[in-house]
PDB file of C-alpha atoms in Angstrom:
ATOM      1  CA  UNK A  14     124.434  94.986  98.745  1.00  0.00           C
ATOM      2  CA  UNK A  15     121.266  94.896  97.163  1.00  0.00           C
ATOM      3  CA  UNK A  16     119.271  93.928  93.946  1.00  0.00           C
ATOM      4  CA  UNK A  17     117.046  96.624  92.957  1.00  0.00           C
ATOM      5  CA  UNK A  18     113.964  97.159  90.814  1.00  0.00           C
ATOM      6  CA  UNK A  19     112.902 100.735  90.070  1.00  0.00           C
ATOM      7  CA  UNK A  20     109.827 102.590  88.651  1.00  0.00           C
ATOM      8  CA  UNK A  21     106.497 104.095  89.235  1.00  0.00           C
ATOM      9  CA  UNK A  22     104.401 100.673  89.637  1.00  0.00           C
ATOM     10  CA  UNK A  23     101.319 102.626  89.150  1.00  0.00           C
ATOM     11  CA  UNK A  24      98.587 100.006  90.076  1.00  0.00           C
ATOM     12  CA  UNK A  25     101.145  97.258  90.873  1.00  0.00           C
ATOM     13  CA  UNK A  26      99.639  95.677  88.072  1.00  0.00           C
ATOM     14  CA  UNK A  27     100.751  91.824  86.955  1.00  0.00           C
ATOM     15  CA  UNK A  28     103.423  93.122  84.789  1.00  0.00           C
ATOM     16  CA  UNK A  29     105.092  94.978  88.121  1.00  0.00           C
ATOM     17  CA  UNK A  30     104.224  91.524  89.846  1.00  0.00           C
ATOM     18  CA  UNK A  31     106.824  89.789  87.348  1.00  0.00           C
ATOM     19  CA  UNK A  32     109.629  92.247  87.741  1.00  0.00           C
ATOM     20  CA  UNK A  33     109.188  91.843  91.524  1.00  0.00           C
ATOM     21  CA  UNK A  34     109.022  88.023  91.557  1.00  0.00           C
ATOM     22  CA  UNK A  35     112.149  88.220  89.712  1.00  0.00           C
ATOM     23  CA  UNK A  36     113.684  90.621  91.819  1.00  0.00           C
ATOM     24  CA  UNK A  37     113.170  88.456  94.911  1.00  0.00           C
ATOM     25  CA  UNK A  38     114.291  85.289  92.974  1.00  0.00           C
ATOM     26  CA  UNK A  39     117.655  87.039  92.277  1.00  0.00           C
ATOM     27  CA  UNK A  40     118.066  88.660  95.491  1.00  0.00           C
ATOM     28  CA  UNK A  41     117.336  84.884  96.983  1.00  0.00           C
ATOM     29  CA  UNK A  42     119.857  83.457  94.554  1.00  0.00           C
ATOM     30  CA  UNK A  43     122.628  86.144  95.332  1.00  0.00           C
ATOM     31  CA  UNK A  44     122.019  86.427  98.948  1.00  0.00           C
ATOM     32  CA  UNK A  45     121.360  90.102  98.931  1.00  0.00           C
ATOM     33  CA  UNK A  46     118.376  92.003  99.775  1.00  0.00           C
ATOM     34  CA  UNK A  47     115.595  93.044  97.439  1.00  0.00           C
ATOM     35  CA  UNK A  48     114.818  96.645  97.046  1.00  0.00           C
ATOM     36  CA  UNK A  49     112.109  98.801  95.420  1.00  0.00           C
ATOM     37  CA  UNK A  50     112.885 102.377  94.466  1.00  0.00           C
ATOM     38  CA  UNK A  51     110.159 104.172  93.424  1.00  0.00           C
ATOM     39  CA  UNK A  52     109.080 107.725  93.413  1.00  0.00           C
ATOM     40  CA  UNK A  53     106.143 110.439  93.968  1.00  0.00           C
ATOM     41  CA  UNK A  54     104.537 112.243  92.032  1.00  0.00           C
ATOM     42  CA  UNK A  55     104.509 110.686  89.101  1.00  0.00           C
ATOM     43  CA  UNK A  56     106.743 112.521  86.211  1.00  0.00           C
ATOM     44  CA  UNK A  57     103.755 113.418  84.035  1.00  0.00           C
ATOM     45  CA  UNK A  58     101.800 115.245  87.046  1.00  0.00           C
ATOM     46  CA  UNK A  59     105.332 117.147  87.655  1.00  0.00           C
ATOM     47  CA  UNK A  60     105.900 118.283  84.080  1.00  0.00           C
ATOM     48  CA  UNK A  61     101.877 118.543  83.532  1.00  0.00           C
ATOM     49  CA  UNK A  62     102.411 116.414  80.643  1.00  0.00           C
ATOM     50  CA  UNK A  63      98.417 116.079  79.375  1.00  0.00           C
ATOM     51  CA  UNK A  64      97.478 117.256  82.573  1.00  0.00           C
ATOM     52  CA  UNK A  65      93.840 117.560  82.224  1.00  0.00           C
ATOM     53  CA  UNK A  66      93.537 113.622  81.052  1.00  0.00           C
ATOM     54  CA  UNK A  67      96.138 112.109  83.181  1.00  0.00           C
ATOM     55  CA  UNK A  68      94.923 109.799  85.966  1.00  0.00           C
ATOM     56  CA  UNK A  69      96.575 107.268  88.445  1.00  0.00           C
ATOM     57  CA  UNK A  70      95.653 103.709  89.091  1.00  0.00           C
ATOM     58  CA  UNK A  71      96.516 104.137  92.743  1.00  0.00           C
ATOM     59  CA  UNK A  72      97.020 106.508  95.285  1.00  0.00           C
ATOM     60  CA  UNK A  73     100.505 106.777  97.175  1.00  0.00           C
ATOM     61  CA  UNK A  74      99.296 104.995 100.167  1.00  0.00           C
ATOM     62  CA  UNK A  75      97.324 102.264  97.991  1.00  0.00           C
ATOM     63  CA  UNK A  76     100.639 101.749  95.966  1.00  0.00           C
ATOM     64  CA  UNK A  77     102.694 101.693  99.084  1.00  0.00           C
ATOM     65  CA  UNK A  78     100.365  98.678 100.797  1.00  0.00           C
ATOM     66  CA  UNK A  79     100.560  96.894  97.284  1.00  0.00           C
ATOM     67  CA  UNK A  80     103.897  96.817  97.160  1.00  0.00           C
ATOM     68  CA  UNK A  81     104.561  95.820 100.410  1.00  0.00           C
ATOM     69  CA  UNK A  82     101.822  92.801  99.966  1.00  0.00           C
ATOM     70  CA  UNK A  83     104.371  91.282  97.230  1.00  0.00           C
ATOM     71  CA  UNK A  84     106.955  90.487 100.227  1.00  0.00           C
ATOM     72  CA  UNK A  85     109.710  93.254  99.795  1.00  0.00           C
ATOM     73  CA  UNK A  86     110.425  94.864 103.081  1.00  0.00           C
ATOM     74  CA  UNK A  87     112.929  97.302 101.839  1.00  0.00           C
ATOM     75  CA  UNK A  88     110.862  99.896  99.639  1.00  0.00           C
ATOM     76  CA  UNK A  89     112.739 103.271  99.071  1.00  0.00           C
ATOM     77  CA  UNK A  90     110.360 106.394  98.186  1.00  0.00           C
ATOM     78  CA  UNK A  91     112.286 109.145  96.435  1.00  0.00           C
ATOM     79  CA  UNK A  92     110.838 112.400  95.646  1.00  0.00           C
ATOM     80  CA  UNK A  93     110.600 112.964  91.981  1.00  0.00           C
ATOM     81  CA  UNK A  94     111.634 116.696  91.242  1.00  0.00           C
ATOM     82  CA  UNK A  95     113.250 118.672  88.511  1.00  0.00           C
ATOM     83  CA  UNK A  96     116.609 117.730  89.837  1.00  0.00           C
ATOM     84  CA  UNK A  97     115.930 114.253  89.831  1.00  0.00           C
ATOM     85  CA  UNK A  98     114.571 114.542  86.354  1.00  0.00           C
ATOM     86  CA  UNK A  99     117.563 116.074  84.992  1.00  0.00           C
ATOM     87  CA  UNK A 100     119.748 112.916  85.780  1.00  0.00           C
ATOM     88  CA  UNK A 101     121.088 110.907  82.886  1.00  0.00           C
ATOM     89  CA  UNK A 102     120.363 107.166  83.366  1.00  0.00           C
ATOM     90  CA  UNK A 103     124.066 106.704  84.176  1.00  0.00           C
ATOM     91  CA  UNK A 104     123.977 109.501  87.036  1.00  0.00           C
ATOM     92  CA  UNK A 105     121.210 107.597  88.080  1.00  0.00           C
ATOM     93  CA  UNK A 106     122.766 104.139  88.112  1.00  0.00           C
ATOM     94  CA  UNK A 107     125.475 105.864  89.979  1.00  0.00           C
ATOM     95  CA  UNK A 108     123.195 107.073  92.409  1.00  0.00           C
ATOM     96  CA  UNK A 109     122.015 103.569  93.066  1.00  0.00           C
ATOM     97  CA  UNK A 110     125.326 102.062  93.335  1.00  0.00           C
ATOM     98  CA  UNK A 111     126.325 104.933  95.941  1.00  0.00           C
ATOM     99  CA  UNK A 112     123.345 103.258  97.841  1.00  0.00           C
ATOM    100  CA  UNK A 113     124.886  99.555  97.536  1.00  0.00           C
ATOM    101  CA  UNK A 114     122.887  98.299  94.548  1.00  0.00           C
ATOM    102  CA  UNK A 115     124.793  95.760  92.510  1.00  0.00           C
ATOM    103  CA  UNK A 116     122.283  94.308  90.530  1.00  0.00           C
ATOM    104  CA  UNK A 117     119.054  95.772  88.795  1.00  0.00           C
ATOM    105  CA  UNK A 118     115.770  93.873  87.396  1.00  0.00           C
ATOM    106  CA  UNK A 119     113.802  95.855  84.317  1.00  0.00           C
ATOM    107  CA  UNK A 120     110.674  95.398  83.145  1.00  0.00           C
ATOM    108  CA  UNK A 121     110.606  95.251  79.272  1.00  0.00           C
ATOM    109  CA  UNK A 122     109.903  99.020  78.749  1.00  0.00           C
ATOM    110  CA  UNK A 123     111.453 100.279  82.139  1.00  0.00           C
ATOM    111  CA  UNK A 124     112.928 103.564  81.270  1.00  0.00           C
ATOM    112  CA  UNK A 125     114.822 106.314  83.078  1.00  0.00           C
ATOM    113  CA  UNK A 126     117.119 109.170  82.522  1.00  0.00           C
ATOM    114  CA  UNK A 127     116.968 112.375  80.783  1.00  0.00           C
ATOM    115  CA  UNK A 128     118.858 110.802  77.968  1.00  0.00           C
ATOM    116  CA  UNK A 129     115.667 108.497  76.895  1.00  0.00           C
ATOM    117  CA  UNK A 130     117.852 105.435  76.641  1.00  0.00           C
ATOM    118  CA  UNK A 131     116.003 102.314  75.865  1.00  0.00           C
ATOM    119  CA  UNK A 132     115.577  99.671  78.250  1.00  0.00           C
ATOM    120  CA  UNK A 133     118.217  97.614  76.872  1.00  0.00           C
ATOM    121  CA  UNK A 134     120.757 100.221  76.487  1.00  0.00           C
ATOM    122  CA  UNK A 135     120.139 101.086  80.238  1.00  0.00           C
ATOM    123  CA  UNK A 136     120.657  97.209  80.746  1.00  0.00           C
ATOM    124  CA  UNK A 137     123.945  97.467  78.996  1.00  0.00           C
ATOM    125  CA  UNK A 138     125.355 100.753  80.471  1.00  0.00           C
ATOM    126  CA  UNK A 139     124.409  98.889  83.884  1.00  0.00           C
ATOM    127  CA  UNK A 140     126.610  96.005  83.224  1.00  0.00           C
ATOM    128  CA  UNK A 141     129.493  98.338  81.645  1.00  0.00           C
ATOM    129  CA  UNK A 142     129.255  99.839  85.255  1.00  0.00           C
ATOM    130  CA  UNK A 143     129.682  96.524  86.833  1.00  0.00           C
ATOM    131  CA  UNK A 144     126.041  95.706  87.901  1.00  0.00           C
ATOM    132  CA  UNK A 145     124.059  92.598  87.110  1.00  0.00           C
ATOM    133  CA  UNK A 146     120.963  93.390  84.758  1.00  0.00           C
ATOM    134  CA  UNK A 147     118.231  91.460  84.049  1.00  0.00           C
ATOM    135  CA  UNK A 148     115.583  92.406  81.658  1.00  0.00           C
ATOM    136  CA  UNK A 149     112.132  90.797  82.192  1.00  0.00           C
ATOM    137  CA  UNK A 150     109.868  89.625  79.045  1.00  0.00           C
ATOM    138  CA  UNK A 151     106.795  91.407  79.350  1.00  0.00           C
ATOM    139  CA  UNK A 152     103.598  89.773  80.993  1.00  0.00           C
ATOM    140  CA  UNK A 153     100.931  89.235  78.687  1.00  0.00           C
ATOM    141  CA  UNK A 154      96.938  89.376  79.150  1.00  0.00           C
ATOM    142  CA  UNK A 155      94.586  88.969  76.305  1.00  0.00           C
ATOM    143  CA  UNK A 156      97.284  88.959  73.898  1.00  0.00           C
ATOM    144  CA  UNK A 157      99.004  92.185  74.638  1.00  0.00           C
ATOM    145  CA  UNK A 158     101.791  93.129  77.220  1.00  0.00           C
ATOM    146  CA  UNK A 159     100.360  94.357  80.409  1.00  0.00           C
ATOM    147  CA  UNK A 160     101.110  98.256  81.047  1.00  0.00           C
ATOM    148  CA  UNK A 161      99.492 100.630  83.261  1.00  0.00           C
ATOM    149  CA  UNK A 162      98.263 102.999  80.096  1.00  0.00           C
ATOM    150  CA  UNK A 163      96.803 100.111  78.656  1.00  0.00           C
ATOM    151  CA  UNK A 164      94.756  99.352  81.822  1.00  0.00           C
ATOM    152  CA  UNK A 165      93.918 103.189  81.734  1.00  0.00           C
ATOM    153  CA  UNK A 166      92.459 102.961  78.282  1.00  0.00           C
ATOM    154  CA  UNK A 167      90.606  99.688  79.511  1.00  0.00           C
ATOM    155  CA  UNK A 168      88.893 101.476  82.404  1.00  0.00           C
ATOM    156  CA  UNK A 169      88.145 104.778  80.142  1.00  0.00           C
ATOM    157  CA  UNK A 170      86.376 102.370  77.837  1.00  0.00           C
ATOM    158  CA  UNK A 171      84.332 100.905  80.717  1.00  0.00           C
ATOM    159  CA  UNK A 172      86.009  97.691  80.628  1.00  0.00           C
ATOM    160  CA  UNK A 173      86.429  97.121  84.131  1.00  0.00           C
ATOM    161  CA  UNK A 174      86.757  93.253  83.817  1.00  0.00           C
ATOM    162  CA  UNK A 175      89.980  93.520  81.215  1.00  0.00           C
ATOM    163  CA  UNK A 176      91.020  96.126  83.643  1.00  0.00           C
ATOM    164  CA  UNK A 177      90.981  93.435  86.529  1.00  0.00           C
ATOM    165  CA  UNK A 178      92.344  90.695  84.328  1.00  0.00           C
ATOM    166  CA  UNK A 179      95.698  93.159  83.958  1.00  0.00           C
ATOM    167  CA  UNK A 180      95.663  94.268  87.463  1.00  0.00           C
ATOM    168  CA  UNK A 181      95.320  90.820  88.953  1.00  0.00           C
ATOM    169  CA  UNK A 182      92.387  91.978  90.961  1.00  0.00           C
ATOM    170  CA  UNK A 183      89.426  94.129  90.741  1.00  0.00           C
ATOM    171  CA  UNK A 184      90.059  97.856  90.004  1.00  0.00           C
ATOM    172  CA  UNK A 185      89.035  99.896  93.067  1.00  0.00           C
ATOM    173  CA  UNK A 186      88.600 103.511  94.196  1.00  0.00           C
ATOM    174  CA  UNK A 187      88.396 104.711  97.881  1.00  0.00           C
ATOM    175  CA  UNK A 188      87.161 107.911  99.541  1.00  0.00           C
ATOM    176  CA  UNK A 189      84.974 109.205 102.194  1.00  0.00           C
ATOM    177  CA  UNK A 190      81.006 108.933 101.965  1.00  0.00           C
ATOM    178  CA  UNK A 191      79.621 112.603 101.684  1.00  0.00           C
ATOM    179  CA  UNK A 192      76.097 113.929 101.465  1.00  0.00           C
ATOM    180  CA  UNK A 193      74.276 113.839  98.179  1.00  0.00           C
ATOM    181  CA  UNK A 194      70.861 115.201  97.025  1.00  0.00           C
ATOM    182  CA  UNK A 195      69.334 112.020  98.369  1.00  0.00           C
ATOM    183  CA  UNK A 196      67.366 111.407  95.283  1.00  0.00           C
ATOM    184  CA  UNK A 197      67.773 107.631  95.403  1.00  0.00           C
ATOM    185  CA  UNK A 198      66.554 107.432  98.979  1.00  0.00           C
ATOM    186  CA  UNK A 199      63.132 108.942  97.823  1.00  0.00           C
ATOM    187  CA  UNK A 200      62.596 105.744  95.693  1.00  0.00           C
ATOM    188  CA  UNK A 201      64.009 102.960  97.455  1.00  0.00           C
ATOM    189  CA  UNK A 202      67.615 102.975  96.268  1.00  0.00           C
ATOM    190  CA  UNK A 203      69.942 104.753  98.843  1.00  0.00           C
ATOM    191  CA  UNK A 204      73.403 105.846  97.570  1.00  0.00           C
ATOM    192  CA  UNK A 205      76.605 106.381  99.262  1.00  0.00           C
ATOM    193  CA  UNK A 206      78.079 109.438  97.668  1.00  0.00           C
ATOM    194  CA  UNK A 207      81.970 109.134  97.684  1.00  0.00           C
ATOM    195  CA  UNK A 208      84.354 111.921  97.713  1.00  0.00           C
ATOM    196  CA  UNK A 209      88.063 110.378  96.493  1.00  0.00           C
ATOM    197  CA  UNK A 210      90.843 110.716  98.752  1.00  0.00           C
ATOM    198  CA  UNK A 211      93.111 110.821  95.376  1.00  0.00           C
ATOM    199  CA  UNK A 212      91.780 113.348  93.240  1.00  0.00           C
ATOM    200  CA  UNK A 213      93.938 112.188  90.328  1.00  0.00           C
ATOM    201  CA  UNK A 214      92.288 108.663  90.431  1.00  0.00           C
ATOM    202  CA  UNK A 215      91.425 107.011  87.291  1.00  0.00           C
ATOM    203  CA  UNK A 216      87.557 106.495  87.334  1.00  0.00           C
ATOM    204  CA  UNK A 217      85.795 104.273  85.162  1.00  0.00           C
ATOM    205  CA  UNK A 218      83.731 105.550  82.184  1.00  0.00           C
ATOM    206  CA  UNK A 219      80.236 106.792  82.856  1.00  0.00           C
ATOM    207  CA  UNK A 220      77.602 104.027  83.437  1.00  0.00           C
ATOM    208  CA  UNK A 221      76.455 101.626  86.043  1.00  0.00           C
ATOM    209  CA  UNK A 222      78.698  98.855  87.320  1.00  0.00           C
ATOM    210  CA  UNK A 223      78.236  95.947  89.819  1.00  0.00           C
ATOM    211  CA  UNK A 224      80.835  95.599  92.140  1.00  0.00           C
ATOM    212  CA  UNK A 225      81.773  95.332  95.907  1.00  0.00           C
ATOM    213  CA  UNK A 226      81.905  98.188  98.701  1.00  0.00           C
ATOM    214  CA  UNK A 227      84.100  97.890 102.065  1.00  0.00           C
ATOM    215  CA  UNK A 228      82.784  99.905 104.731  1.00  0.00           C
ATOM    216  CA  UNK A 229      82.095  99.332 108.258  1.00  0.00           C
ATOM    217  CA  UNK A 230      84.260  96.091 108.320  1.00  0.00           C
ATOM    218  CA  UNK A 231      81.893  94.719 105.874  1.00  0.00           C
ATOM    219  CA  UNK A 232      82.162  93.627 102.235  1.00  0.00           C
ATOM    220  CA  UNK A 233      78.864  93.960 100.466  1.00  0.00           C
ATOM    221  CA  UNK A 234      77.519  93.781  96.758  1.00  0.00           C
ATOM    222  CA  UNK A 235      76.786  97.154  95.168  1.00  0.00           C
ATOM    223  CA  UNK A 236      75.594  98.849  92.313  1.00  0.00           C
ATOM    224  CA  UNK A 237      77.833 101.503  91.349  1.00  0.00           C
ATOM    225  CA  UNK A 238      76.837 104.676  89.287  1.00  0.00           C
ATOM    226  CA  UNK A 239      79.388 107.101  87.582  1.00  0.00           C
ATOM    227  CA  UNK A 240      77.864 109.872  85.874  1.00  0.00           C
ATOM    228  CA  UNK A 241      79.208 112.356  83.623  1.00  0.00           C
ATOM    229  CA  UNK A 242      80.461 114.577  86.085  1.00  0.00           C
ATOM    230  CA  UNK A 243      82.551 111.740  87.332  1.00  0.00           C
ATOM    231  CA  UNK A 244      80.581 111.718  90.617  1.00  0.00           C
ATOM    232  CA  UNK A 245      80.356 108.091  91.963  1.00  0.00           C
ATOM    233  CA  UNK A 246      77.810 106.819  94.498  1.00  0.00           C
ATOM    234  CA  UNK A 247      77.140 103.312  95.626  1.00  0.00           C
ATOM    235  CA  UNK A 248      73.641 101.601  96.283  1.00  0.00           C
ATOM    236  CA  UNK A 249      74.882  99.054  98.768  1.00  0.00           C
ATOM    237  CA  UNK A 250      72.559  96.098  98.439  1.00  0.00           C
ATOM    238  CA  UNK A 251      70.490  94.990 101.694  1.00  0.00           C
ATOM    239  CA  UNK A 252      72.281  97.575 103.600  1.00  0.00           C
ATOM    240  CA  UNK A 253      70.674 100.371 105.459  1.00  0.00           C
ATOM    241  CA  UNK A 254      73.196 101.820 107.806  1.00  0.00           C
ATOM    242  CA  UNK A 255      74.151 105.497 108.092  1.00  0.00           C
ATOM    243  CA  UNK A 256      77.590 105.909 106.939  1.00  0.00           C
ATOM    244  CA  UNK A 257      78.215 109.534 106.071  1.00  0.00           C
ATOM    245  CA  UNK A 258      81.695 110.426 106.953  1.00  0.00           C
ATOM    246  CA  UNK A 259      83.066 107.017 107.328  1.00  0.00           C
ATOM    247  CA  UNK A 260      85.571 105.531 104.734  1.00  0.00           C
ATOM    248  CA  UNK A 261      84.545 103.263 101.895  1.00  0.00           C
ATOM    249  CA  UNK A 262      86.129 101.605  98.856  1.00  0.00           C
ATOM    250  CA  UNK A 263      84.373 100.216  95.909  1.00  0.00           C
ATOM    251  CA  UNK A 264      85.806  97.619  93.596  1.00  0.00           C
ATOM    252  CA  UNK A 265      84.182  97.285  90.065  1.00  0.00           C
ATOM    253  CA  UNK A 266      83.574  93.882  88.641  1.00  0.00           C
ATOM    254  CA  UNK A 267      81.243  94.120  85.612  1.00  0.00           C
ATOM    255  CA  UNK A 268      79.569  97.050  83.794  1.00  0.00           C
ATOM    256  CA  UNK A 269      75.675  96.894  83.825  1.00  0.00           C
ATOM    257  CA  UNK A 270      74.967  99.384  81.318  1.00  0.00           C
ATOM    258  CA  UNK A 271      75.824 102.747  79.870  1.00  0.00           C
ATOM    259  CA  UNK A 272      74.509 106.315  81.448  1.00  0.00           C
ATOM    260  CA  UNK A 273      70.793 106.790  80.766  1.00  0.00           C
ATOM    261  CA  UNK A 274      68.725 109.844  80.952  1.00  0.00           C
ATOM    262  CA  UNK A 275      65.293 109.516  82.670  1.00  0.00           C
ATOM    263  CA  UNK A 276      62.276 111.705  82.367  1.00  0.00           C
ATOM    264  CA  UNK A 277      60.868 110.748  86.024  1.00  0.00           C
ATOM    265  CA  UNK A 278      61.676 109.581  89.383  1.00  0.00           C
ATOM    266  CA  UNK A 279      59.636 106.321  88.448  1.00  0.00           C
ATOM    267  CA  UNK A 280      61.329 105.832  85.158  1.00  0.00           C
ATOM    268  CA  UNK A 281      64.800 105.802  87.054  1.00  0.00           C
ATOM    269  CA  UNK A 282      63.274 103.338  89.812  1.00  0.00           C
ATOM    270  CA  UNK A 283      62.140 100.918  87.152  1.00  0.00           C
ATOM    271  CA  UNK A 284      65.424 100.880  85.488  1.00  0.00           C
ATOM    272  CA  UNK A 285      67.189 100.350  88.988  1.00  0.00           C
ATOM    273  CA  UNK A 286      64.803  97.757  89.551  1.00  0.00           C
ATOM    274  CA  UNK A 287      66.151  96.057  86.515  1.00  0.00           C
ATOM    275  CA  UNK A 288      69.534  96.905  87.077  1.00  0.00           C
ATOM    276  CA  UNK A 289      69.324  95.189  90.738  1.00  0.00           C
ATOM    277  CA  UNK A 290      68.325  92.109  88.938  1.00  0.00           C
ATOM    278  CA  UNK A 291      71.253  91.929  86.811  1.00  0.00           C
ATOM    279  CA  UNK A 292      73.681  92.457  89.644  1.00  0.00           C
ATOM    280  CA  UNK A 293      72.175  89.692  91.540  1.00  0.00           C
ATOM    281  CA  UNK A 294      72.597  87.402  88.830  1.00  0.00           C
ATOM    282  CA  UNK A 295      76.078  88.461  88.866  1.00  0.00           C
ATOM    283  CA  UNK A 296      76.569  87.883  92.448  1.00  0.00           C
ATOM    284  CA  UNK A 297      75.232  84.151  92.087  1.00  0.00           C
ATOM    285  CA  UNK A 298      78.055  83.512  89.757  1.00  0.00           C
ATOM    286  CA  UNK A 299      81.113  81.487  91.485  1.00  0.00           C
ATOM    287  CA  UNK A 300      83.417  83.793  90.798  1.00  0.00           C
ATOM    288  CA  UNK A 301      81.565  86.960  92.236  1.00  0.00           C
ATOM    289  CA  UNK A 302      80.812  85.190  95.597  1.00  0.00           C
ATOM    290  CA  UNK A 303      82.396  87.180  98.547  1.00  0.00           C
TER     291      UNK A 303
END
């Protein structure tokens, strides 16, 4: 038999981790296996709900790695299609019961089923079906319950520190280094242009950020630029290797400034030199040490 937590777990943020911690405690208490049941694609992507604006905090592979790092070994991935979406909460719980689930852990806003039951209604229904149901209180950060939606809004506002506080880690993106216009190289600030592996990944607001890049087995301080076309390029500080075609991930620690327009390359160079000084100040802080 098994104790399960079910949901999309986008970003595997601190709220999700509280649910998963409760799952592990309850499964240990009951002497049963802890199981995470998740889905792909996201329901909003399937139904094209606000498709132009909807973005993900984690790709499928990133989410899988984050979930496995929690210590839960039994992770079930279900295809989210129209057939599954049409199931009521009761029908979905019956599916779980048929798979040996006899207890369920729910987040404070954990909902599923075409009948749009509230979390408490789902818990009560599970109990009537003979399942133990535990509802977790929300995990709060900065005075609000942590949620994937709130993290997306923070990123869209450029508040990467707030996003990191809710995630429990710095927000990151990953992709491959591709060729660009090489304008930065001509003024002493070469950049790695990053093509995202997950096209629906949430990108922070336009501007320049301080963070770290992981490439070639190294973690390097970086200035990361997001432009109006949501192109991402990173200047790796004190690094000069050719990394075209290589995998890279960057995390966002602190916003340095908003996007600016420049009349000349010299003006751009002057601003980048100021950005570098500011980035190095962040680097010297204890909480930014590698």
